[in-house]
XYZ file of C-alpha atoms in Angstrom:
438
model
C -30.132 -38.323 37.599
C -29.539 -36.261 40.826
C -30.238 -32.874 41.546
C -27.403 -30.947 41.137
C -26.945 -32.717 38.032
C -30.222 -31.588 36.620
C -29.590 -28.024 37.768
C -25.828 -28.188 35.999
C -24.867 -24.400 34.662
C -28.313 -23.444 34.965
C -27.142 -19.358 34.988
C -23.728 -20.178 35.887
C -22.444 -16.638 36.722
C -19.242 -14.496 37.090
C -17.868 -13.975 40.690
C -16.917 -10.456 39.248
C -20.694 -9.558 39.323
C -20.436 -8.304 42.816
C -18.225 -5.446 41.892
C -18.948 -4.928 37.868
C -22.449 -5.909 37.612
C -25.017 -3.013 38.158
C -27.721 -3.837 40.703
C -30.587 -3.305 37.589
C -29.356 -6.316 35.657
C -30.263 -9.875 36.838
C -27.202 -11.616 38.641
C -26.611 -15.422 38.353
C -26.233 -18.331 40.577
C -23.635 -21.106 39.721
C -24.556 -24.169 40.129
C -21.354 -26.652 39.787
C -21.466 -30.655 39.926
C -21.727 -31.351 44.127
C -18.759 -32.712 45.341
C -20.628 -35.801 46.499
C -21.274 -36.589 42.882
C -18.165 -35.700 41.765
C -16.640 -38.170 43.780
C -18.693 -40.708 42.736
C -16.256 -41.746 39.973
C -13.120 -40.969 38.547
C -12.339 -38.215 36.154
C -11.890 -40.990 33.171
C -15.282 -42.217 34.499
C -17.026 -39.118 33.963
C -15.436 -38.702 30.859
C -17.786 -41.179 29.299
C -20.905 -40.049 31.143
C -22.960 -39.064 28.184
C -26.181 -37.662 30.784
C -23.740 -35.544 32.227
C -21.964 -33.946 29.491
C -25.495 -33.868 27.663
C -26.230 -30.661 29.846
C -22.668 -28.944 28.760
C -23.468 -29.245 24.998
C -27.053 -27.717 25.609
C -25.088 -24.784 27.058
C -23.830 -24.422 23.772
C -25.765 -22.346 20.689
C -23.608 -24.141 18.143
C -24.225 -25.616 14.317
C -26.773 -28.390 14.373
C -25.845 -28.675 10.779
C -21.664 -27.935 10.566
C -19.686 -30.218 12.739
C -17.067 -27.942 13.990
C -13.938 -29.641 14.897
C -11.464 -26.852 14.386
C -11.933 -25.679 18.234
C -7.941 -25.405 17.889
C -8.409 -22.229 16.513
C -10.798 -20.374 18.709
C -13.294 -21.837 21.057
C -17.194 -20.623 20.864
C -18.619 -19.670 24.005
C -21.307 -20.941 26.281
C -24.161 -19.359 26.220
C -24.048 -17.929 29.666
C -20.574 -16.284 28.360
C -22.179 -14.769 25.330
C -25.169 -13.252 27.588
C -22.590 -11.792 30.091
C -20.695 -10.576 27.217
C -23.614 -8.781 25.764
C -25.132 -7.114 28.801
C -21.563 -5.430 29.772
C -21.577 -4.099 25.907
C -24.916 -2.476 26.298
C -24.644 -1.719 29.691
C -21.126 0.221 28.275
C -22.781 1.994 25.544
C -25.336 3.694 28.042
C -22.557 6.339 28.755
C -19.042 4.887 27.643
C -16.547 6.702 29.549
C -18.491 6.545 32.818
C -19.725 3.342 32.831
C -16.515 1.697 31.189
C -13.782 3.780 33.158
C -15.648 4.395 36.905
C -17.423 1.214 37.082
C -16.557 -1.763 34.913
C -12.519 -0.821 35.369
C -13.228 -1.841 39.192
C -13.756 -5.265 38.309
C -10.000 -6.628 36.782
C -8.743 -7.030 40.137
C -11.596 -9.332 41.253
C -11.222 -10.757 37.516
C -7.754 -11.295 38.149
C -7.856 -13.075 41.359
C -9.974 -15.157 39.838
C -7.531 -16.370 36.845
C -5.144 -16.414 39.587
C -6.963 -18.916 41.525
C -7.305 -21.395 38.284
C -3.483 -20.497 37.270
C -2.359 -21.083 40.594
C -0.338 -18.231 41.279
C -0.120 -15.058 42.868
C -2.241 -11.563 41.141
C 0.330 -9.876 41.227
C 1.614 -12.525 38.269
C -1.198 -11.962 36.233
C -1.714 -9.676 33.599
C -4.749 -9.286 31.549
C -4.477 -8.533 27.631
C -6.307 -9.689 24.309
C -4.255 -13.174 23.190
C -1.200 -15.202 23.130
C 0.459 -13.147 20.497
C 0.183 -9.977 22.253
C 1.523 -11.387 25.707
C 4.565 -13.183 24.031
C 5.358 -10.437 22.218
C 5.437 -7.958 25.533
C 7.770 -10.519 26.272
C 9.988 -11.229 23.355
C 10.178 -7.267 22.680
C 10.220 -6.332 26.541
C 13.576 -8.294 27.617
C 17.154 -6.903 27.527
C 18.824 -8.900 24.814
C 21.820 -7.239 23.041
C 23.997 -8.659 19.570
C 25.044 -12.186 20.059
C 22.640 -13.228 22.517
C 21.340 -16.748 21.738
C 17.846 -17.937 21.694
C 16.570 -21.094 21.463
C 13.052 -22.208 19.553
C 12.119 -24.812 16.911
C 10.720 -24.392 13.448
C 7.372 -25.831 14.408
C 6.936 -23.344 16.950
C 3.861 -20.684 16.297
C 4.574 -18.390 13.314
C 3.685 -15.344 14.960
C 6.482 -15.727 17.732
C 8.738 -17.031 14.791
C 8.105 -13.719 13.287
C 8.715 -11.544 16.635
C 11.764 -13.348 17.389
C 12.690 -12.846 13.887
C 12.311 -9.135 14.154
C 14.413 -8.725 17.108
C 17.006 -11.067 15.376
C 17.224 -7.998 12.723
C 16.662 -5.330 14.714
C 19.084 -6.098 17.471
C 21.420 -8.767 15.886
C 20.333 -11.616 18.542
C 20.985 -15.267 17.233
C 18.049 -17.565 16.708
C 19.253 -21.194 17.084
C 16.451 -22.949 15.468
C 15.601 -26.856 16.520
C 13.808 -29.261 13.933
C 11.643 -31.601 15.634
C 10.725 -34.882 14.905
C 7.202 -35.321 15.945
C 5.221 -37.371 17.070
C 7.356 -38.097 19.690
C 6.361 -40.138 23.245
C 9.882 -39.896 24.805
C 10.354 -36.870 27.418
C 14.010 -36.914 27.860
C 14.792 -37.213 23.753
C 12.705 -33.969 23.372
C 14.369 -32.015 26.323
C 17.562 -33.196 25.176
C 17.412 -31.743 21.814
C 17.063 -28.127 23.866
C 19.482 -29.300 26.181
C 22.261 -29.807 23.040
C 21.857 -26.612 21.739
C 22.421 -24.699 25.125
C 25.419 -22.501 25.133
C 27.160 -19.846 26.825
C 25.904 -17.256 24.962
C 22.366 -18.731 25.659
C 19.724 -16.289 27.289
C 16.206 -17.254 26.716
C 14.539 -20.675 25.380
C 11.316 -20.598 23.859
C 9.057 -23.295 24.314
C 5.616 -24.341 22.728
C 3.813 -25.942 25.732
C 1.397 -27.751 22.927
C 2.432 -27.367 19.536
C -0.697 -26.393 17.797
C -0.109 -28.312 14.509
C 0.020 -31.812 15.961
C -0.784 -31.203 19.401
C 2.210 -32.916 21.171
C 2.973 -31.662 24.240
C 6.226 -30.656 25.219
C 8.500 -31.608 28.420
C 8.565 -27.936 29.396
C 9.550 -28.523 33.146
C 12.538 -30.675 32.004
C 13.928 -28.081 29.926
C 13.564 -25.135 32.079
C 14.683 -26.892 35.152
C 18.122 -27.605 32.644
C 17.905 -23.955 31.421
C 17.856 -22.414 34.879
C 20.905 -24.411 36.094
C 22.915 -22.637 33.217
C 21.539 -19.106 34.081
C 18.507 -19.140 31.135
C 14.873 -17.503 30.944
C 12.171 -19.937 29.517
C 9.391 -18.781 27.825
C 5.997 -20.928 27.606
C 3.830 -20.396 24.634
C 0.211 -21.439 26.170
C -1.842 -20.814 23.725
C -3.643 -23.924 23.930
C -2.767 -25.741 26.936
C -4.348 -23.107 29.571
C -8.056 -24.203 30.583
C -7.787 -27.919 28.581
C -4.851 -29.425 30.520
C -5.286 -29.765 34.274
C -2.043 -28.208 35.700
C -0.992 -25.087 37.364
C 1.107 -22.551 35.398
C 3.816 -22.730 38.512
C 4.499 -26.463 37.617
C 6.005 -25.849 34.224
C 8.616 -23.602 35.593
C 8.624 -20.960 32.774
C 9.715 -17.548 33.854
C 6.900 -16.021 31.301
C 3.613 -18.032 30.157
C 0.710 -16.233 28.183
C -2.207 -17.726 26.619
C -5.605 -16.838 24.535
C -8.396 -17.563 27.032
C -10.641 -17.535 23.937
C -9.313 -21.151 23.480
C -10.224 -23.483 25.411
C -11.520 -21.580 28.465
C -14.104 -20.278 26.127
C -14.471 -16.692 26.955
C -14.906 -13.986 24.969
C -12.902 -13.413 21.283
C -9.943 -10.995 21.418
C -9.121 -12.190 25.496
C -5.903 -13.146 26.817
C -3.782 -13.426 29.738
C 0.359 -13.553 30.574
C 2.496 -14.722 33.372
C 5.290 -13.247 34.901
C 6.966 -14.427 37.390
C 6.601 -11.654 39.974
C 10.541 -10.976 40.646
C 10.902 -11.044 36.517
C 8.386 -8.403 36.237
C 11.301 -5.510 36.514
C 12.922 -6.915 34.112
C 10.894 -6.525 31.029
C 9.917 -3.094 29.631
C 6.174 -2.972 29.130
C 5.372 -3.095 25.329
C 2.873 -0.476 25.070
C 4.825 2.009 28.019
C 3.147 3.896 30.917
C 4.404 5.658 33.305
C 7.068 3.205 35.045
C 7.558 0.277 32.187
C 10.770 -0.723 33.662
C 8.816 -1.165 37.295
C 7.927 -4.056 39.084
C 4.000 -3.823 38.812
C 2.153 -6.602 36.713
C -0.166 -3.858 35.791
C 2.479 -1.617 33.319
C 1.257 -4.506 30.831
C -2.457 -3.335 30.907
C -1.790 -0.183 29.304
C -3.622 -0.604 25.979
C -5.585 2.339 25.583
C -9.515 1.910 24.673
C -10.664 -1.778 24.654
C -13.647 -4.432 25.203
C -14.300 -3.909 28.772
C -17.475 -5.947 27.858
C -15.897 -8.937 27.011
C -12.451 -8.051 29.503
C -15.401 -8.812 32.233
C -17.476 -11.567 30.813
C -14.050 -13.791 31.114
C -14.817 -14.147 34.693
C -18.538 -16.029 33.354
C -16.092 -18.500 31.475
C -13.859 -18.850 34.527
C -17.159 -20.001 36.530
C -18.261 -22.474 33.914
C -15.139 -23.912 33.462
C -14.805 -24.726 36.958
C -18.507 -26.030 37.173
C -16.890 -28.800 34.896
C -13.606 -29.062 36.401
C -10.193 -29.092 35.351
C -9.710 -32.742 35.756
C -13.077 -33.613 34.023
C -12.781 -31.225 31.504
C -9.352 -32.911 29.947
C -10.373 -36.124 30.234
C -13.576 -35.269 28.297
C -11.173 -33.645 25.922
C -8.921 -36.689 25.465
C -11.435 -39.702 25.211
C -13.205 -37.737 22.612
C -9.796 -37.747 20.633
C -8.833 -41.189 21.094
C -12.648 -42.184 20.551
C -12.104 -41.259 16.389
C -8.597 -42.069 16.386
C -9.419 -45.671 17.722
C -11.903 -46.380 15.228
C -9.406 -44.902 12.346
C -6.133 -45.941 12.991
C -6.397 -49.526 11.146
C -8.075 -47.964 8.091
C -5.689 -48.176 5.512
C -4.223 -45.755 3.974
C -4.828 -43.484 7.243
C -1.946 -42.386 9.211
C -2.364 -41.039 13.278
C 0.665 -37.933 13.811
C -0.552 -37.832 17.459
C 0.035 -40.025 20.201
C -3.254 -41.705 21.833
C -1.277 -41.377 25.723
C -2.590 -38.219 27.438
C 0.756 -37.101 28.718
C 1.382 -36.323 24.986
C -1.656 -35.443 23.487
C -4.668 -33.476 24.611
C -7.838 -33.094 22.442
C -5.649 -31.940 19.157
C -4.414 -34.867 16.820
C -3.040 -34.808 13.321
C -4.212 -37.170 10.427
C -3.118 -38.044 6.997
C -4.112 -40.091 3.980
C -1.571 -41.736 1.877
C -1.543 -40.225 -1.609
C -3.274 -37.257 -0.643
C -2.775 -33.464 -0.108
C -3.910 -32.056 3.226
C -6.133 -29.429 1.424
C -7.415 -32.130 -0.504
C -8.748 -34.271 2.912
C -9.816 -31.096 4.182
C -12.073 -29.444 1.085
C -13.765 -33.050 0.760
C -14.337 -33.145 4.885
C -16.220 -29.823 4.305
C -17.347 -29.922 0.911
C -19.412 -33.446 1.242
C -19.558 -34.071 4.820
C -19.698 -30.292 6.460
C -17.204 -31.178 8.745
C -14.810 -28.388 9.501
C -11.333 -29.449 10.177
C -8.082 -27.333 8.995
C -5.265 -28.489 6.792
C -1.796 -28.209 7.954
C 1.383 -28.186 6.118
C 4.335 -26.460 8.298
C 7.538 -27.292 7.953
C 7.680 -31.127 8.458
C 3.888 -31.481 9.475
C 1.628 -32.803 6.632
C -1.984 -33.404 7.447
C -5.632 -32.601 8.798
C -5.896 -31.214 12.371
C -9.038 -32.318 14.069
C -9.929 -30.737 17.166
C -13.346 -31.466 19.232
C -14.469 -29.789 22.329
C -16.952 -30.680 25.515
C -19.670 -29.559 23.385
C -19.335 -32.879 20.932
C -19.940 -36.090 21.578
C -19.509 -40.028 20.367
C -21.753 -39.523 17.672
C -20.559 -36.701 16.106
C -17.468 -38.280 16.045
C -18.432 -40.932 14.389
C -20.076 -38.807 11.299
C -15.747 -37.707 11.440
C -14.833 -42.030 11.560
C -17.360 -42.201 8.221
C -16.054 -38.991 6.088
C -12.486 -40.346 6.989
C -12.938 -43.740 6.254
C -14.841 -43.222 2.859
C -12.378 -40.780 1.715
C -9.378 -43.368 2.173
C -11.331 -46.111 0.594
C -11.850 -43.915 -2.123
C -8.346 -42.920 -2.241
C -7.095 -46.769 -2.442
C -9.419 -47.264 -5.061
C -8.144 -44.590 -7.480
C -4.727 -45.452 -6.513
C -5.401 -48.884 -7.801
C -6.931 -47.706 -10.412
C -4.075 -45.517 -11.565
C -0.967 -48.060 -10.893
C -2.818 -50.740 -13.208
């Protein structure tokens, strides 16, 4: 194994430190993959490269004994993160409104250069807040909608922008055009279409789900806002779990607004988030908690939140520096050959039914799984119950099944304790079904 291999994220560090970290704590050196190595082999290569991603899952301080595979929900954080995260808090608590207001503040616009940089797009795009939720909803409660105004979302899209849009819808007497889709689907131009259909005159914003979180199919969302812009419409990109897993530049989906919870898959710390505005939209949408222009075109008017985690505002900039010691490109293909590893070995079982496609341009590392006869609870409390797996249960809508979600931090072997539980629970299954038909 080469050098830079065996010194992989040993102290991988923020590039904030220069500004944010006092000179009395220790800074840290990143030490990414060489770019001899990593062009060595292709990102599918590396995907399989056990040595290599050996060293990311000792970065981890995860279970030895639970086999988390619920990372759909929130991510946990490297090590490195969590230290970063927990000298800002003490160094904060030394004198709070010194230390958090004179010093640490200075760091956000190196912090959000550096999200820049990975989002491809300008600072001046990027505000940062605490999750999805909270930068959808500046959005969805920020834009000038009146009665009558038509917008455009499916029933499978998250519940808490179901719920915003549903507030405006009574508070302001918008329509909400709901789609039902069909899902799993492979077929780009069926799923546009179906937004496509439904656009009218009276049409002012579609909202889509970049990856829908139940069944992780990933949506054509450059189709449909290249479609919605011809006729004069804002698009909205739910990120939630596409930013940091997919390697892709927020610019290339051609959403207007984009916001995402960087405690997902980039791993940094709980209660983090991030929206996208495109800059000449920024005007156009009154900040959500107001300062003292919320109508003006600064990015900044959606920072106003009062007190907050400056601690772990600054340690994102530690996750932004290990994800790119991995790589974008690496880190999805990681992501999707761990998938398709269990869904290979389960897909014949009988009784077991794949809701997520195996391609990658339709499926990341979050796939959906059923078991004829049974409830999704039910697969889910015996996954946990005898096995200590943790998965989640999903019924939404017309999405029946067990999400399974693994990160960088797994490997082939702890999928296969997954391909076991799985495959003993449908055998079991067939049996009583057998049993109870005779």
């Amino acid at each position: 194994m080469s050098t830079s291999r065996r010194t992989f994220f040993r102290q991988t560090a923020a590039a904030t430190a220069a500004l944010t970290l006092p000179q009395f704590l220790p800074e840290t050196v990143a030490h990414p993959l060489s770019s001899a190595d990593a062009a060595l082999k292709s990102p599918a290569a590396w995907a399989q490269d056990e040595d290599f991603w050996s060293w990311v899952k000792a970065e981890y301080t995860v279970s030895p004994n639970l086999l988390n595979l619920n990372n759909g929900g929130v991510c946990p954080q490297p090590k490195v993160v969590q230290d970063a995260h927990i000298r800002f808090y003490q160094y904060c608590n030394e004198a709070p409104s010194y230390y958090m207001w004179r010093i640490l503040d200075q760091g956000r616009e190196a912090l959000r250069e550096k999200l820049a940089d990975l989002g491809g797009c300008s600072p001046e795009e990027i505000a940062i807040n605490r999750n999805a939720t909270e930068g959808l909803n500046t959005v969805i409660f920020g834009l000038n909608l009146k009665a009558g105004d038509e917008v455009i979302l499916t029933k499978q899209d998250y519940p808490n922008m179901l719920n915003a849009w549903k507030q405006r819808e009574k508070r302001d007497g918008i329509k909400l055009v709901y789609l039902n889709l069909d899902l799993p689907s492979e077929d780009d131009d069926a799923l546009a279409q179906q937004y496509i259909r439904a656009f009218t005159p009276k049409t002012k914003v579609v909202h889509v789900t970049h990856m829908i979180n139940w069944i992780g199919q990933v949506m054509p969302v450059r189709k449909i806002a290249d479609e919605a812009h011809k006729r004069g419409i804002e698009v909205i990109a739910d990120g939630a779990h596409s930013f940091a897993l997919f390697d892709f530049k927020i610019p290339d989906l051609g959403a207007d607004y984009y916001a995402t919870s960087l405690h997902k898959w980039l791993c940094a710390p709980f209660g983090s988030g991030m929206l996208y505005i495109k800059q000449n939209k920024i005007k156009n949408v009154w900040a959500l908690l107001s300062n003292n222009e919320p109508d003006g075109p600064d990015i900044r008017k959606f920072e106003s939140l009062g007190t907050r985690s400056f601690a772990s505002e600054m340690a994102i900039g530690t996750a932004v520096d290990f994800h790119n010691s991995i790589g974008s490109a690496r880190k999805f293909a990681r992501a999707h050959y761990l998938k398709n590893y269990w869904m290979e070995r389960v897909k014949d079982v009988p009784g077991v039914k794949l809701h997520t496609s195996l391609k990658p341009a339709y499926g990341g590392a979050v796939a959906l799984f059923s078991i004829d006869g049974m409830k999704a609870s039910e697969i889910d409390g015996q996954l946990l119950g005898k096995y200590k797996i943790h998965t989640v249960g999903i019924e939404w809508e017309n999405i029946r099944g067990v999400r399974v979600t693994p990160h960088v931090y797994h490997n082939p072997k702890d999928l296969d304790r997954l391909v076991t539980a799985i495959t003993a629970i449908a055998e079991k299954q067939a049996v009583a079904g057998k049993q109870k038909k005779s």
